[in-house]
Backbone atoms as SQL, in Angstrom:
CREATE TABLE atoms (id INTEGER PRIMARY KEY, chain TEXT, resi INTEGER, resn TEXT, atom TEXT, x REAL, y REAL, z REAL);
INSERT INTO atoms VALUES
  (1, 'A', 1, 'MET', 'N', -13.683, 18.886, 9.903),
  (2, 'A', 1, 'MET', 'CA', -13.105, 18.023, 8.934),
  (3, 'A', 1, 'MET', 'C', -12.089, 18.764, 7.985),
  (4, 'A', 2, 'ILE', 'N', -10.946, 18.361, 7.990),
  (5, 'A', 2, 'ILE', 'CA', -9.780, 19.001, 7.386),
  (6, 'A', 2, 'ILE', 'C', -9.685, 18.559, 6.051),
  (7, 'A', 3, 'ILE', 'N', -10.048, 19.368, 4.979),
  (8, 'A', 3, 'ILE', 'CA', -9.904, 18.960, 3.671),
  (9, 'A', 3, 'ILE', 'C', -8.264, 18.727, 3.176),
  (10, 'A', 4, 'SER', 'N', -7.491, 19.626, 3.737),
  (11, 'A', 4, 'SER', 'CA', -5.981, 19.580, 3.192),
  (12, 'A', 4, 'SER', 'C', -5.392, 18.299, 3.720),
  (13, 'A', 5, 'ALA', 'N', -6.177, 17.953, 5.102),
  (14, 'A', 5, 'ALA', 'CA', -5.404, 16.547, 5.377),
  (15, 'A', 5, 'ALA', 'C', -5.851, 15.391, 4.683),
  (16, 'A', 6, 'LEU', 'N', -7.065, 15.543, 4.262),
  (17, 'A', 6, 'LEU', 'CA', -7.686, 14.381, 3.728),
  (18, 'A', 6, 'LEU', 'C', -7.072, 14.350, 2.214),
  (19, 'A', 7, 'ILE', 'N', -6.519, 15.536, 1.526),
  (20, 'A', 7, 'ILE', 'CA', -5.904, 15.453, 0.202),
  (21, 'A', 7, 'ILE', 'C', -4.625, 14.959, 0.508),
  (22, 'A', 8, 'ALA', 'N', -3.906, 15.458, 1.466),
  (23, 'A', 8, 'ALA', 'CA', -2.391, 15.074, 1.642),
  (24, 'A', 8, 'ALA', 'C', -2.425, 13.415, 1.949),
  (25, 'A', 9, 'THR', 'N', -3.303, 12.809, 2.640),
  (26, 'A', 9, 'THR', 'CA', -3.513, 11.446, 3.036),
  (27, 'A', 9, 'THR', 'C', -3.790, 10.871, 1.709),
  (28, 'A', 10, 'LEU', 'N', -4.646, 11.279, 0.936),
  (29, 'A', 10, 'LEU', 'CA', -4.776, 10.657, -0.569),
  (30, 'A', 10, 'LEU', 'C', -3.652, 10.594, -1.269),
  (31, 'A', 11, 'LEU', 'N', -3.067, 11.769, -1.376),
  (32, 'A', 11, 'LEU', 'CA', -1.738, 11.952, -2.311),
  (33, 'A', 11, 'LEU', 'C', -0.854, 10.857, -1.797),
  (34, 'A', 12, 'PHE', 'N', -0.660, 10.850, -0.538),
  (35, 'A', 12, 'PHE', 'CA', 0.634, 10.102, -0.029),
  (36, 'A', 12, 'PHE', 'C', 0.296, 8.673, -0.077),
  (37, 'A', 13, 'ALA', 'N', -0.951, 8.286, -0.188),
  (38, 'A', 13, 'ALA', 'CA', -1.259, 6.970, -0.111),
  (39, 'A', 13, 'ALA', 'C', -1.242, 6.499, -1.657),
  (40, 'A', 14, 'VAL', 'N', -1.527, 7.227, -2.478),
  (41, 'A', 14, 'VAL', 'CA', -1.288, 6.913, -3.973),
  (42, 'A', 14, 'VAL', 'C', 0.044, 6.898, -3.974),
  (43, 'A', 15, 'ALA', 'N', 0.715, 7.746, -4.009),
  (44, 'A', 15, 'ALA', 'CA', 2.374, 7.659, -4.179),
  (45, 'A', 15, 'ALA', 'C', 2.904, 6.407, -3.620),
  (46, 'A', 16, 'PHE', 'N', 2.765, 6.230, -2.324),
  (47, 'A', 16, 'PHE', 'CA', 3.158, 5.123, -1.571),
  (48, 'A', 16, 'PHE', 'C', 2.692, 3.674, -2.087),
  (49, 'A', 17, 'LEU', 'N', 1.555, 3.653, -2.362),
  (50, 'A', 17, 'LEU', 'CA', 1.182, 2.342, -2.852),
  (51, 'A', 17, 'LEU', 'C', 1.472, 1.984, -4.224),
  (52, 'A', 18, 'SER', 'N', 1.552, 3.191, -5.078),
  (53, 'A', 18, 'SER', 'CA', 1.944, 2.933, -6.316),
  (54, 'A', 18, 'SER', 'C', 3.573, 2.312, -6.414),
  (55, 'A', 19, 'ILE', 'N', 4.264, 2.879, -5.448),
  (56, 'A', 19, 'ILE', 'CA', 5.667, 2.184, -5.375),
  (57, 'A', 19, 'ILE', 'C', 5.683, 0.901, -4.762),
  (58, 'A', 20, 'TYR', 'N', 4.731, 0.768, -3.908),
  (59, 'A', 20, 'TYR', 'CA', 4.818, -0.645, -3.556),
  (60, 'A', 20, 'TYR', 'C', 4.319, -1.860, -4.274),
  (61, 'A', 21, 'LEU', 'N', 3.076, -1.242, -5.093),
  (62, 'A', 21, 'LEU', 'CA', 2.697, -2.229, -6.037),
  (63, 'A', 21, 'LEU', 'C', 3.607, -2.494, -7.303),
  (64, 'A', 22, 'SER', 'N', 4.539, -1.525, -7.434),
  (65, 'A', 22, 'SER', 'CA', 5.502, -1.801, -8.562),
  (66, 'A', 22, 'SER', 'C', 6.537, -2.798, -8.121),
  (67, 'A', 23, 'ILE', 'N', 6.818, -2.873, -6.716),
  (68, 'A', 23, 'ILE', 'CA', 7.820, -3.862, -6.108),
  (69, 'A', 23, 'ILE', 'C', 6.874, -5.110, -6.139),
  (70, 'A', 24, 'TYR', 'N', 5.720, -5.230, -5.923),
  (71, 'A', 24, 'TYR', 'CA', 4.877, -6.325, -5.789),
  (72, 'A', 24, 'TYR', 'C', 4.731, -6.860, -7.429),
  (73, 'A', 25, 'SER', 'N', 4.610, -6.183, -8.368),
  (74, 'A', 25, 'SER', 'CA', 4.663, -6.687, -9.632),
  (75, 'A', 25, 'SER', 'C', 6.113, -7.420, -10.260),
  (76, 'A', 26, 'GLY', 'N', 7.004, -6.797, -9.697),
  (77, 'A', 26, 'GLY', 'CA', 8.390, -7.296, -9.848),
  (78, 'A', 26, 'GLY', 'C', 8.467, -8.737, -9.087),
  (79, 'A', 27, 'ALA', 'N', 7.967, -8.700, -7.680),
  (80, 'A', 27, 'ALA', 'CA', 8.152, -9.862, -7.178),
  (81, 'A', 27, 'ALA', 'C', 7.425, -11.090, -7.890),
  (82, 'A', 28, 'VAL', 'N', 6.201, -10.830, -8.240),
  (83, 'A', 28, 'VAL', 'CA', 5.254, -11.799, -9.009),
  (84, 'A', 28, 'VAL', 'C', 5.866, -12.156, -10.310),
  (85, 'A', 29, 'LYS', 'N', 6.615, -11.322, -11.009),
  (86, 'A', 29, 'LYS', 'CA', 7.398, -11.788, -12.102),
  (87, 'A', 29, 'LYS', 'C', 8.403, -12.661, -11.725),
  (88, 'A', 30, 'SER', 'N', 9.309, -12.377, -10.687),
  (89, 'A', 30, 'SER', 'CA', 10.356, -13.309, -10.219),
  (90, 'A', 30, 'SER', 'C', 9.677, -14.380, -9.696),
  (91, 'A', 31, 'TYR', 'N', 8.718, -14.622, -8.950),
  (92, 'A', 31, 'TYR', 'CA', 8.017, -15.757, -8.544),
  (93, 'A', 31, 'TYR', 'C', 7.373, -16.615, -9.905),
  (94, 'A', 32, 'HIS', 'N', 7.179, -16.057, -10.924),
  (95, 'A', 32, 'HIS', 'CA', 6.893, -17.040, -12.045),
  (96, 'A', 32, 'HIS', 'C', 8.008, -17.437, -12.925),
  (97, 'A', 33, 'ARG', 'N', 9.358, -16.708, -12.630),
  (98, 'A', 33, 'ARG', 'CA', 10.676, -17.157, -13.157),
  (99, 'A', 33, 'ARG', 'C', 10.952, -18.635, -12.186),
  (100, 'A', 34, 'GLY', 'N', 10.638, -18.431, -11.072),
  (101, 'A', 34, 'GLY', 'CA', 11.210, -19.240, -10.052),
  (102, 'A', 34, 'GLY', 'C', 12.360, -18.823, -9.257),
  (103, 'A', 35, 'ASP', 'N', 12.488, -17.503, -9.174),
  (104, 'A', 35, 'ASP', 'CA', 13.597, -16.967, -8.439),
  (105, 'A', 35, 'ASP', 'C', 13.013, -16.838, -6.842),
  (106, 'A', 36, 'LEU', 'N', 11.735, -16.716, -6.808),
  (107, 'A', 36, 'LEU', 'CA', 11.042, -16.319, -5.247),
  (108, 'A', 36, 'LEU', 'C', 10.144, -17.365, -5.062),
  (109, 'A', 37, 'ASP', 'N', 10.050, -17.543, -3.845),
  (110, 'A', 37, 'ASP', 'CA', 8.876, -18.668, -3.466),
  (111, 'A', 37, 'ASP', 'C', 7.675, -17.784, -2.942),
  (112, 'A', 38, 'GLY', 'N', 6.691, -18.677, -2.801),
  (113, 'A', 38, 'GLY', 'CA', 5.402, -18.149, -2.538),
  (114, 'A', 38, 'GLY', 'C', 5.317, -17.173, -1.192),
  (115, 'A', 39, 'LYS', 'N', 6.124, -17.734, -0.146),
  (116, 'A', 39, 'LYS', 'CA', 6.107, -16.645, 1.028),
  (117, 'A', 39, 'LYS', 'C', 6.391, -15.176, 0.807),
  (118, 'A', 40, 'GLY', 'N', 7.558, -15.016, 0.110),
  (119, 'A', 40, 'GLY', 'CA', 7.634, -13.674, -0.384),
  (120, 'A', 40, 'GLY', 'C', 6.356, -12.982, -0.733),
  (121, 'A', 41, 'ILE', 'N', 5.689, -13.558, -1.650),
  (122, 'A', 41, 'ILE', 'CA', 4.317, -12.849, -2.379),
  (123, 'A', 41, 'ILE', 'C', 3.581, -12.530, -1.244),
  (124, 'A', 42, 'ARG', 'N', 3.287, -13.666, -0.234),
  (125, 'A', 42, 'ARG', 'CA', 2.362, -13.428, 0.652),
  (126, 'A', 42, 'ARG', 'C', 2.559, -12.488, 1.696),
  (127, 'A', 43, 'ILE', 'N', 3.820, -12.166, 1.946),
  (128, 'A', 43, 'ILE', 'CA', 4.564, -11.157, 2.754),
  (129, 'A', 43, 'ILE', 'C', 4.080, -9.688, 2.197),
  (130, 'A', 44, 'LEU', 'N', 4.330, -9.647, 1.014),
  (131, 'A', 44, 'LEU', 'CA', 3.989, -8.422, 0.132),
  (132, 'A', 44, 'LEU', 'C', 2.612, -8.029, 0.368),
  (133, 'A', 45, 'ARG', 'N', 1.781, -9.243, 0.059),
  (134, 'A', 45, 'ARG', 'CA', 0.313, -8.861, 0.152),
  (135, 'A', 45, 'ARG', 'C', -0.130, -8.412, 1.591),
  (136, 'A', 46, 'LEU', 'N', 0.455, -9.152, 2.475),
  (137, 'A', 46, 'LEU', 'CA', -0.093, -8.777, 3.866),
  (138, 'A', 46, 'LEU', 'C', 0.610, -7.038, 4.113),
  (139, 'A', 47, 'GLY', 'N', 1.677, -6.874, 3.563),
  (140, 'A', 47, 'GLY', 'CA', 2.089, -5.211, 3.715),
  (141, 'A', 47, 'GLY', 'C', 1.297, -4.403, 2.984),
  (142, 'A', 48, 'ILE', 'N', 0.791, -4.863, 2.004),
  (143, 'A', 48, 'ILE', 'CA', -0.075, -4.090, 1.132),
  (144, 'A', 48, 'ILE', 'C', -1.347, -3.760, 1.739),
  (145, 'A', 49, 'VAL', 'N', -2.033, -4.824, 2.260),
  (146, 'A', 49, 'VAL', 'CA', -3.214, -4.763, 2.973),
  (147, 'A', 49, 'VAL', 'C', -2.819, -3.818, 4.256),
  (148, 'A', 50, 'GLY', 'N', -2.018, -3.952, 5.035),
  (149, 'A', 50, 'GLY', 'CA', -1.651, -3.344, 6.081),
  (150, 'A', 50, 'GLY', 'C', -1.666, -1.859, 5.919),
  (151, 'A', 51, 'HIS', 'N', -0.854, -1.537, 4.751),
  (152, 'A', 51, 'HIS', 'CA', -0.731, -0.249, 4.425),
  (153, 'A', 51, 'HIS', 'C', -2.113, 0.606, 4.082),
  (154, 'A', 52, 'ILE', 'N', -2.908, -0.271, 3.459),
  (155, 'A', 52, 'ILE', 'CA', -4.139, 0.357, 2.916),
  (156, 'A', 52, 'ILE', 'C', -4.940, 0.691, 4.196),
  (157, 'A', 53, 'VAL', 'N', -4.967, -0.204, 5.334),
  (158, 'A', 53, 'VAL', 'CA', -5.679, -0.090, 6.453),
  (159, 'A', 53, 'VAL', 'C', -5.224, 1.120, 7.315),
  (160, 'A', 54, 'ILE', 'N', -3.895, 1.402, 7.376),
  (161, 'A', 54, 'ILE', 'CA', -3.215, 2.402, 8.056),
  (162, 'A', 54, 'ILE', 'C', -3.633, 3.814, 7.268),
  (163, 'A', 55, 'PHE', 'N', -3.608, 3.657, 5.847),
  (164, 'A', 55, 'PHE', 'CA', -3.996, 4.950, 5.228),
  (165, 'A', 55, 'PHE', 'C', -5.670, 5.246, 5.451),
  (166, 'A', 56, 'ALA', 'N', -6.350, 4.271, 5.545),
  (167, 'A', 56, 'ALA', 'CA', -7.832, 4.226, 5.912),
  (168, 'A', 56, 'ALA', 'C', -7.913, 5.078, 7.278),
  (169, 'A', 57, 'LEU', 'N', -7.276, 4.427, 8.125),
  (170, 'A', 57, 'LEU', 'CA', -7.461, 5.019, 9.548),
  (171, 'A', 57, 'LEU', 'C', -6.982, 6.582, 9.438),
  (172, 'A', 58, 'ILE', 'N', -6.005, 6.818, 8.779),
  (173, 'A', 58, 'ILE', 'CA', -5.657, 8.131, 8.755),
  (174, 'A', 58, 'ILE', 'C', -6.526, 9.122, 8.191),
  (175, 'A', 59, 'ALA', 'N', -7.135, 8.594, 7.085),
  (176, 'A', 59, 'ALA', 'CA', -8.082, 9.279, 6.316),
  (177, 'A', 59, 'ALA', 'C', -9.357, 9.511, 7.183),
  (178, 'A', 60, 'LEU', 'N', -9.674, 8.557, 7.886),
  (179, 'A', 60, 'LEU', 'CA', -11.035, 8.589, 9.015),
  (180, 'A', 60, 'LEU', 'C', -10.531, 9.481, 9.927),
  (181, 'A', 61, 'THR', 'N', -9.443, 9.413, 10.474),
  (182, 'A', 61, 'THR', 'CA', -9.072, 10.614, 11.448),
  (183, 'A', 61, 'THR', 'C', -9.093, 11.838, 11.132),
  (184, 'A', 62, 'ALA', 'N', -8.682, 12.163, 9.982),
  (185, 'A', 62, 'ALA', 'CA', -8.673, 13.425, 9.036),
  (186, 'A', 62, 'ALA', 'C', -10.094, 13.885, 8.794),
  (187, 'A', 63, 'PHE', 'N', -10.827, 13.052, 8.809),
  (188, 'A', 63, 'PHE', 'CA', -12.391, 13.297, 8.314),
  (189, 'A', 63, 'PHE', 'C', -13.121, 13.730, 9.695),
  (190, 'A', 64, 'LEU', 'N', -12.822, 12.811, 10.659),
  (191, 'A', 64, 'LEU', 'CA', -13.508, 13.229, 12.077),
  (192, 'A', 64, 'LEU', 'C', -13.150, 14.149, 12.830),
  (193, 'A', 65, 'ILE', 'N', -11.927, 14.953, 12.640),
  (194, 'A', 65, 'ILE', 'CA', -11.421, 15.961, 13.237),
  (195, 'A', 65, 'ILE', 'C', -12.085, 17.339, 12.940);
């Protein structure tokens, strides 16, 4: 188990997902104003879930090494 790899993965995931979630919150505001349709929100949700899965796999790999 590589502790530094786990910490690096956690920090990178937090930084990346905070940026992604700020973009998502802006898109939700645009959706409520009528500037964006529901497909854009769905795509962003799939992107967030995909990145969470990727970071979980990276953390699992760092844990198992």
